């Protein structure tokens, strides 16, 4: 639905909202809902959804590894919020302080993987144009960027983040699928570029995996999303 564009915005938001009602303990669902709200211009509501997701992540030892990903998301949403409504900066900064998050003030490129089954373990693989490979056994690229902690508790998020200017294009992204009792899985790779001043650009890549222990090629990123995508 997200790839169908603006006419389906409300259907996307409604779908994520209903998913949260069905799986209220899933931190990743709150994140997906938050960024759908953000793209529709609802900055405060997006921030609040991430706060809910952060609380659920912190409430269970199995999902506590998601905390750094969600904190970074709060920093991005706050930057976009201040860019749109600069007169609210004081409120936003205080909200960040309360939730122990920091405002995103530098350019970055993030690859964030999410999936929909508690029986699945998906692994994010990122290869740069120099031939380096980041995955759960080798989390950093020599060209820049680091993978978050491996998440195998279900309903996960994994993120690869490049702080500063990305310089090793093209980046190729793959997903490894390891089910525990399921036969298929679905998820999404979301690529987010931040210009360092609150402007965000998105590239959404949904996928379905049908085979156990399969690796799904999610394509390459040959240039920053801002060079091809509409700004949000």
mmCIF file of C-alpha atoms in Angstrom, residues 55-67 150-153:
data_model
loop_
_atom_site.group_PDB
_atom_site.id
_atom_site.type_symbol
_atom_site.label_atom_id
_atom_site.label_comp_id
_atom_site.label_asym_id
_atom_site.label_seq_id
_atom_site.Cartn_x
_atom_site.Cartn_y
_atom_site.Cartn_z
ATOM 1 C CA UNK A 55 8.270 1.486 26.405
ATOM 2 C CA UNK A 56 7.345 -1.965 25.131
ATOM 3 C CA UNK A 57 10.926 -2.603 24.019
ATOM 4 C CA UNK A 58 12.234 -1.681 27.453
ATOM 5 C CA UNK A 59 9.628 -3.817 29.233
ATOM 6 C CA UNK A 60 10.919 -7.182 27.991
ATOM 7 C CA UNK A 61 14.543 -8.413 28.081
ATOM 8 C CA UNK A 62 14.003 -10.131 24.706
ATOM 9 C CA UNK A 63 13.303 -6.831 22.957
ATOM 10 C CA UNK A 64 15.572 -4.491 24.892
ATOM 11 C CA UNK A 65 18.102 -4.644 22.048
ATOM 12 C CA UNK A 66 15.638 -2.570 19.992
ATOM 13 C CA UNK A 67 16.066 0.437 22.273
ATOM 14 C CA UNK A 150 21.155 -9.172 16.135
ATOM 15 C CA UNK A 151 17.456 -9.519 16.938
ATOM 16 C CA UNK A 152 16.079 -13.073 17.017
ATOM 17 C CA UNK A 153 13.164 -12.773 19.429
#
